[in-house]
CSV table of N, CA and C in Angstrom, one decimal:
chain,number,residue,atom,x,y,z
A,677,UNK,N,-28.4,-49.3,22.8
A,677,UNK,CA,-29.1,-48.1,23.3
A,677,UNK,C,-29.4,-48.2,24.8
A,678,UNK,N,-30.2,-49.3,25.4
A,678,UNK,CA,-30.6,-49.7,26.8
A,678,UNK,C,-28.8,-49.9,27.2
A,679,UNK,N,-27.8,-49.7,27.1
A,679,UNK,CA,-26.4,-50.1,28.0
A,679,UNK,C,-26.3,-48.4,27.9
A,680,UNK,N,-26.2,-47.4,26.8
A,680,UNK,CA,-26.1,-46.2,26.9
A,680,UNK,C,-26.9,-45.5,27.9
A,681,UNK,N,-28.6,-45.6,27.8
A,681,UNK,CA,-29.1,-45.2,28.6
A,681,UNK,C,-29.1,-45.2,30.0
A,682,UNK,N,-29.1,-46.3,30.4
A,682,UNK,CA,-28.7,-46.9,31.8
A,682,UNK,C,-27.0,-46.3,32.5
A,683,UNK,N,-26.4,-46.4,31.3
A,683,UNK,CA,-24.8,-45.3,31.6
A,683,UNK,C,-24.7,-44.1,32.2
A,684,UNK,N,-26.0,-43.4,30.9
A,684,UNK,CA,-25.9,-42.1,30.9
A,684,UNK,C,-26.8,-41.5,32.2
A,685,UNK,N,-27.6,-42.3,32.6
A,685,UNK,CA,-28.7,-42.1,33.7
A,685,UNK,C,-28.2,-41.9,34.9
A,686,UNK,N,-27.3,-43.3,35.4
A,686,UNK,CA,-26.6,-43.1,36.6
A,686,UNK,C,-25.3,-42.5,36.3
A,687,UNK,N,-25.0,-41.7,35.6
A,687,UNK,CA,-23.9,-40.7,35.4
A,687,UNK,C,-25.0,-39.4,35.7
A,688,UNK,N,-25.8,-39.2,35.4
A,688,UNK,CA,-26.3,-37.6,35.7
A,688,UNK,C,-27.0,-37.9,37.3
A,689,UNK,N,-27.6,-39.2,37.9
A,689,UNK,CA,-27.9,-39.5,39.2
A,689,UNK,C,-26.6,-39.2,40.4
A,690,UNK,N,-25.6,-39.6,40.0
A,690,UNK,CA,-24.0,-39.6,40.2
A,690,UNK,C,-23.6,-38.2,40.4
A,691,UNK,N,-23.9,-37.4,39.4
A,691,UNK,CA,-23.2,-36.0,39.2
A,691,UNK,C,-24.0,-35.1,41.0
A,692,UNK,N,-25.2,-35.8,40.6
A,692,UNK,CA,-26.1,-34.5,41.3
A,692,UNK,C,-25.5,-34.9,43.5
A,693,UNK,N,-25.2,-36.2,43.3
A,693,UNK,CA,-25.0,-36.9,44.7
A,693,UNK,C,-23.4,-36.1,45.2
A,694,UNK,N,-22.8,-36.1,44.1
A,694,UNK,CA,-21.1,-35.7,44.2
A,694,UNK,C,-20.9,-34.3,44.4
A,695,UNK,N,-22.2,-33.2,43.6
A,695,UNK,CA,-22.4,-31.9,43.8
A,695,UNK,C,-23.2,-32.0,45.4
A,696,UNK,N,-24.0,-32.5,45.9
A,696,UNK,CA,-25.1,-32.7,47.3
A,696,UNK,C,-23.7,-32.6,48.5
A,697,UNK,N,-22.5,-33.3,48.4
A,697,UNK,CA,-22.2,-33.5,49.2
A,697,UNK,C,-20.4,-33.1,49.2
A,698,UNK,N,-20.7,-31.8,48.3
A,698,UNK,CA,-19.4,-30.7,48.4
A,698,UNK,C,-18.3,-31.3,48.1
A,699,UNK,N,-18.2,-32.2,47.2
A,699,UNK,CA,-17.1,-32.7,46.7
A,699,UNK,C,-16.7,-31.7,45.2
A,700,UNK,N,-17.6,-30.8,44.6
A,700,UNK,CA,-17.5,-30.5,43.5
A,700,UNK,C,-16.8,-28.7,44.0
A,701,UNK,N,-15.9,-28.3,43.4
A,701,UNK,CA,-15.0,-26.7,44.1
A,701,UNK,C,-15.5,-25.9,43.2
A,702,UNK,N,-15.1,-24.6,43.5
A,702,UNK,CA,-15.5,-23.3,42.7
A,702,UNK,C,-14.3,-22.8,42.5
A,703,UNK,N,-13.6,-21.8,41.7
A,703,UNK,CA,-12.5,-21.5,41.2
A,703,UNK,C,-11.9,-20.8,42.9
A,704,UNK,N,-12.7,-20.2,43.7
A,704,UNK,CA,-12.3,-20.1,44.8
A,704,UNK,C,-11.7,-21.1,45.4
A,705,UNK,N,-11.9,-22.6,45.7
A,705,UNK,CA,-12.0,-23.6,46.6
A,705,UNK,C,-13.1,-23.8,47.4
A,706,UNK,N,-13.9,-22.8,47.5
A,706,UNK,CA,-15.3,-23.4,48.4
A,706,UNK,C,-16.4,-24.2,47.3
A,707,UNK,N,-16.7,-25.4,48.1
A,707,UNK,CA,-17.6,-26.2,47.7
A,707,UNK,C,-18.9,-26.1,47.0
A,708,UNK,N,-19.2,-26.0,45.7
A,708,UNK,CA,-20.5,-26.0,45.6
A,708,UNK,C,-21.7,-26.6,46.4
A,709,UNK,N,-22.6,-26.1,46.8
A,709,UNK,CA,-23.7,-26.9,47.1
A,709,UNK,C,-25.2,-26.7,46.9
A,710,UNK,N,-26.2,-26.7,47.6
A,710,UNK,CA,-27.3,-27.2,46.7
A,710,UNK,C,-27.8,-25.7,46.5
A,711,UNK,N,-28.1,-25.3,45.4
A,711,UNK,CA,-29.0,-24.0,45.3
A,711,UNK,C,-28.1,-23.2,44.2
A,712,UNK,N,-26.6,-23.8,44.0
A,712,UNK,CA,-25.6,-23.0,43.4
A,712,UNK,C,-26.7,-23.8,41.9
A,713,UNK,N,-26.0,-23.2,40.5
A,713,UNK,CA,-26.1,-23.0,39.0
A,713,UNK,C,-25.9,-24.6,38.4
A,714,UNK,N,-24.9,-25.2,39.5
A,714,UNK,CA,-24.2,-26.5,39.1
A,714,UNK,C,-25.3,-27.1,39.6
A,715,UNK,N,-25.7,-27.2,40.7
A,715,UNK,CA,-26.9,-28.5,41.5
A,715,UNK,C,-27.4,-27.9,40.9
A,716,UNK,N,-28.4,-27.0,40.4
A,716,UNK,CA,-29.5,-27.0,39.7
A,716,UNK,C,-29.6,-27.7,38.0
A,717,UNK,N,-28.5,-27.6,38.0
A,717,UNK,CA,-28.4,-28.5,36.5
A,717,UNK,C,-28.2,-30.0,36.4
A,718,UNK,N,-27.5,-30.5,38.0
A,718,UNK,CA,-27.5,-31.5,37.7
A,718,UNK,C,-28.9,-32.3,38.0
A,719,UNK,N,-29.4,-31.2,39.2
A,719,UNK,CA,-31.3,-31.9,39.1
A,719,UNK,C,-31.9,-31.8,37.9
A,720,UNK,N,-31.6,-31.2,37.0
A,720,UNK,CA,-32.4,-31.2,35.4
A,720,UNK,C,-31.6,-32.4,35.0
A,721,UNK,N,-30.7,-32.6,35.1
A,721,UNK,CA,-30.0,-33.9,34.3
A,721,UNK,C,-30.8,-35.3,35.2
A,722,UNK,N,-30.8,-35.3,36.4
A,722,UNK,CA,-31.1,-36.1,37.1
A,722,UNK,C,-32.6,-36.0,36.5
A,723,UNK,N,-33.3,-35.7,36.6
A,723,UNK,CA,-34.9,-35.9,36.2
A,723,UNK,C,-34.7,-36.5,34.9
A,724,UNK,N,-33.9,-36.1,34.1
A,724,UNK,CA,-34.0,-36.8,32.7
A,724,UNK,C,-33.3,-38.0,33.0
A,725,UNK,N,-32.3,-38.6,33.9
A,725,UNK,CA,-31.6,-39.8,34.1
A,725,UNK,C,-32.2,-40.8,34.7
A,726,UNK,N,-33.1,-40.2,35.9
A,726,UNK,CA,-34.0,-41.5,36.3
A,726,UNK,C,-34.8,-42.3,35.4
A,727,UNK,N,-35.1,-41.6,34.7
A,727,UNK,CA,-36.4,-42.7,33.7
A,727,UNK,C,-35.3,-43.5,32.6
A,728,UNK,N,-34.1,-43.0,32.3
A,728,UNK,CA,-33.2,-43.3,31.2
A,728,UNK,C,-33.0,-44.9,32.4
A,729,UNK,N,-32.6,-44.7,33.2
A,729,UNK,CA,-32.0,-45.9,34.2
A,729,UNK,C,-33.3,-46.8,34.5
A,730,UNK,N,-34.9,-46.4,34.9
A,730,UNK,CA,-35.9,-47.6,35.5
A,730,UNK,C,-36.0,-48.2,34.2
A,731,UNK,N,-36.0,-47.4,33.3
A,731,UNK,CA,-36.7,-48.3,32.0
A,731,UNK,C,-35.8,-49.3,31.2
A,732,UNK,N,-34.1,-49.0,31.2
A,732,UNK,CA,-33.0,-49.7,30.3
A,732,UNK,C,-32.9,-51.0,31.7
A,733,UNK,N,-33.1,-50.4,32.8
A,733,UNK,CA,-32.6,-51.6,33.2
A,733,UNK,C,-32.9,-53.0,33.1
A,734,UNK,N,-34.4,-53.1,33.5
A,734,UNK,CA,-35.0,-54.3,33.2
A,734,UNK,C,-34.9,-54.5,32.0
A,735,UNK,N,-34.4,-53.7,31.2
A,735,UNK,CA,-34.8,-54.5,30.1
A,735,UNK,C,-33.2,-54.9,29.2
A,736,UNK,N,-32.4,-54.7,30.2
A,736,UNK,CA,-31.0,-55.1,29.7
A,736,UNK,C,-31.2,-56.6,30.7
A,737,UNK,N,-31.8,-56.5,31.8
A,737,UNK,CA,-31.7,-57.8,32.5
A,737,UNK,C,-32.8,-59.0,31.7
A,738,UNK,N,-33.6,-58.7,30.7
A,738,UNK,CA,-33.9,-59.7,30.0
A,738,UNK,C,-33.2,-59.8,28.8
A,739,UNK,N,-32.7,-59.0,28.3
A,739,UNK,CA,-31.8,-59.3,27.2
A,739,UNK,C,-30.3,-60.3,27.7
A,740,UNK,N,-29.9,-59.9,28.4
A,740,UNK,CA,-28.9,-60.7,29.2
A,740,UNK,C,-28.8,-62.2,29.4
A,741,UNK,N,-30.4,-62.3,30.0
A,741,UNK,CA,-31.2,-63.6,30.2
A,741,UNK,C,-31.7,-64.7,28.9
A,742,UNK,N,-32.3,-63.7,28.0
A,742,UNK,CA,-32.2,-64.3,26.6
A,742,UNK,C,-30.9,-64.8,26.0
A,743,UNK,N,-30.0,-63.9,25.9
A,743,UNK,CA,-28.9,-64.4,24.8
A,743,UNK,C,-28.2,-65.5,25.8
A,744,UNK,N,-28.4,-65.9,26.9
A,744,UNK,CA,-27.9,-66.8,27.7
A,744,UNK,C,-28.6,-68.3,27.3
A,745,UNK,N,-30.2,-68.1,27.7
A,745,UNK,CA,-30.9,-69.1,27.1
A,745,UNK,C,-30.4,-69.4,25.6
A,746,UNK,N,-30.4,-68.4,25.0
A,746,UNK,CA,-30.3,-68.9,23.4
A,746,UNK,C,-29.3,-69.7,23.0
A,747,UNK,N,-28.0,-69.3,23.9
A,747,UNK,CA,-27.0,-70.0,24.0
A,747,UNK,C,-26.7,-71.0,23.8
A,748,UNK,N,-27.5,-71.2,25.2
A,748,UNK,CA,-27.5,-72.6,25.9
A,748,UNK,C,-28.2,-73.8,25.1
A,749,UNK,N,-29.4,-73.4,24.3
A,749,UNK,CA,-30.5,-73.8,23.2
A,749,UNK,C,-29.8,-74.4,21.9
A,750,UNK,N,-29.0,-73.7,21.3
A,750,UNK,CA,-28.6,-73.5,20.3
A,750,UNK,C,-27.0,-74.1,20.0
A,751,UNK,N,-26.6,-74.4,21.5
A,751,UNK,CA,-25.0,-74.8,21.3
A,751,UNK,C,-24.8,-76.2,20.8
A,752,UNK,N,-25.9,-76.9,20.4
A,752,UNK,CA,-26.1,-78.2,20.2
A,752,UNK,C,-26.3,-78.1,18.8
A,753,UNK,N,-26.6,-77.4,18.5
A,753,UNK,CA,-27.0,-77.1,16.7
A,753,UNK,C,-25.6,-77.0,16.2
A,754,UNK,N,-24.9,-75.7,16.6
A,754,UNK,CA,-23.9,-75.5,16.1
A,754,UNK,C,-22.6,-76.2,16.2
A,755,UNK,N,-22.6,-77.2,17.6
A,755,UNK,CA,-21.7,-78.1,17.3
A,755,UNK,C,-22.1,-79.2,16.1
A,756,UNK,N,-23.2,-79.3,15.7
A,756,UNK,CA,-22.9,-80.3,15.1
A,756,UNK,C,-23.4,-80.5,13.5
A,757,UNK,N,-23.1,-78.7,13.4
A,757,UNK,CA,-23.7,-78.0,11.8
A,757,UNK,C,-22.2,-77.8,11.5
A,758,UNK,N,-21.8,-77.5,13.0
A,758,UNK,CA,-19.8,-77.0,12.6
A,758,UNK,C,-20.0,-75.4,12.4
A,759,UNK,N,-20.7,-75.0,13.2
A,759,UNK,CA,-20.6,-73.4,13.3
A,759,UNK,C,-19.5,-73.2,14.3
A,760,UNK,N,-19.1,-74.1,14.8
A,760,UNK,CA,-18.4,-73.7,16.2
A,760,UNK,C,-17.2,-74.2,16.0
């Protein structure tokens, strides 16, 4: 869930930076930019993605950190239980 959230967060933070800076066309060819239908939705996405990204992160970076330790803990058991 915290690797999805953190995905999906800087994917809607991402959308809104790519629309800011006229990379994103209109069936015309002229560039969307800020005020058009598209930035405004990606700011609604972006407000819901910042919190999805401050909160998964840290806590993918302890999980990370755990299964490392546990690893490291535990590889001594399993060599010599024959799990490994």
């Amino acid at each position: 869930m915290a690797i999805s959230s953190a995905n999906t967060g800087g994917a809607w933070d991402n959308a809104k930076k790519y629309i800011e800076q006229g990379h994103l066309k209109g069936d015309n060819g002229e560039p969307k930019k800020k005020g058009s239908d598209e930035h405004k939705a990606a700011v609604i996405g972006d407000t819901v993605g910042d919190p999805l990204k401050d909160t998964s992160g840290p806590a993918l970076n302890i999980l990370v950190k755990l299964m490392a330790i546990l690893s490291l803990v535990l590889t001594t058991f399993f060599t010599k239980t024959g799990f490994l």
